[in-house]
Amino acid sequence: MNGACLVTISVSHYCEKARWALERAGVPFEEVRHPPVLHIAHAWRAGGRRTVPVLVDEAGRFNDSSAILAHLDESLPEERRLYPSDPELRAEVERWEDRCDEVLGPHVRRFAYGHLLDHPTTPGILSEGVRSRSERVLYRLAKPLVHAMMRKAMRINPPGVARSEAKIQEVFAEVAERIAGRRYLVGERFSAADLSFAALAAPLVVPERYGTRLPELSELPAELLQRVEAFRAHPAGVFALRLYEEER
Ligand SMILES: N[C@@H](CCC(=O)N[C@@H](CS)C(=O)NCC(=O)O)C(=O)O
């Protein structure tokens, strides 16, 4: 194998988490992007389950963003690692990472797609950087079906989107409380907790350095723009934007 391969849906914030960690670790890799739904066969083939990101490298196959971060950390010198060597601090980092992966991530995704799935910028963003011409064509032709499948799988409907917004507010409040008077979520330096929070919150605050194209603020529908502006002004949103400025 020549180097590492990251299988993604390019705009996915879990894929952004893995991409950020790979770039930060200085590991050369090739990103192979697929449109949603059409990604499933590739995710199964590469990682044995339907979700992306999947990293395939000489050491094996890693089919979860946290497993990818932990794997990359093993080959980094102590001072560049995302997980502290102190077991208690590490457990704390992993608790924040799990909270972001299991609660923030799915709710941000449903909230964002709830507002944007029918938006004119979405087809371009979901096929951004997809190399396979046949996949691009297939996505374009099957778009109504693909989007209907996404709606069903993520239960994207108005009450669901409202519940997701409330859950996001809950996690943002926890993060704001935690970072009051501190620079990072855990300990004195940037960790997997911070990276996970920033990457998984990114679609809400639209950082300039997101690793692939997000809609411009000026393109957002008014109702969503109003919420994005509020998230960007929230202490947890300010924290995510600072992490992107300083660490991405
Ligand atoms: N816990 C997983 C979650 C990954 C995940 O949910 N990926 C989404 C992309 S945002 C996905 O592949 N969804 C497509 C599907 O479930 O078919 C991780 O951290 O990697």
CSV table of C-alpha atoms and ligand atoms in Angstrom, one decimal, residues 9 12-15 17 37 39-40 49-53 63-66 101 109 113 153, ligand 1:
chain,number,residue,atom,x,y,z
A,9,ILE,CA,-18.3,12.0,2.8
A,12,SER,CA,-19.1,15.2,7.3
A,13,HIS,CA,-17.9,16.7,10.5
A,14,TYR,CA,-16.7,13.3,11.7
A,15,CYS,CA,-14.6,13.1,8.6
A,17,LYS,CA,-12.3,15.4,12.8
A,37,VAL,CA,-25.7,6.9,0.6
A,39,HIS,CA,-20.6,6.0,0.4
A,40,ILE,CA,-22.1,2.9,2.0
A,49,ARG,CA,-19.6,-0.9,8.6
A,50,ARG,CA,-21.6,1.8,6.9
A,51,THR,CA,-20.2,4.9,8.5
A,52,VAL,CA,-17.3,7.1,7.4
A,53,PRO,CA,-14.5,8.1,8.1
A,63,ASN,CA,-13.6,2.7,11.1
A,64,ASP,CA,-14.4,5.3,13.8
A,65,SER,CA,-13.0,8.9,14.1
A,66,SER,CA,-11.9,8.3,17.8
A,101,ASP,CA,-19.2,11.9,19.3
A,109,ARG,CA,-25.8,16.8,11.7
A,113,TYR,CA,-29.3,18.9,7.2
A,153,ALA,CA,-32.2,7.5,8.3
B,1,LIG,N1,-18.9,7.2,15.7
B,1,LIG,C1,-18.6,7.4,14.3
B,1,LIG,C2,-19.7,8.1,13.6
B,1,LIG,C3,-19.5,8.4,12.2
B,1,LIG,C4,-20.7,8.8,11.4
B,1,LIG,O1,-21.8,8.9,12.0
B,1,LIG,N2,-20.5,9.1,10.1
B,1,LIG,C5,-21.6,9.6,9.3
B,1,LIG,C6,-21.1,10.7,8.5
B,1,LIG,S1,-21.5,12.3,9.3
B,1,LIG,C7,-22.0,8.5,8.3
B,1,LIG,O2,-21.2,7.8,7.8
B,1,LIG,N3,-23.3,8.4,8.1
B,1,LIG,C8,-23.8,7.6,7.1
B,1,LIG,C9,-24.6,6.4,7.4
B,1,LIG,O3,-24.8,6.2,8.6
B,1,LIG,O4,-25.0,5.8,6.5
B,1,LIG,C10,-17.2,8.1,14.2
B,1,LIG,O5,-16.9,8.8,15.1
B,1,LIG,O6,-16.6,7.9,13.2
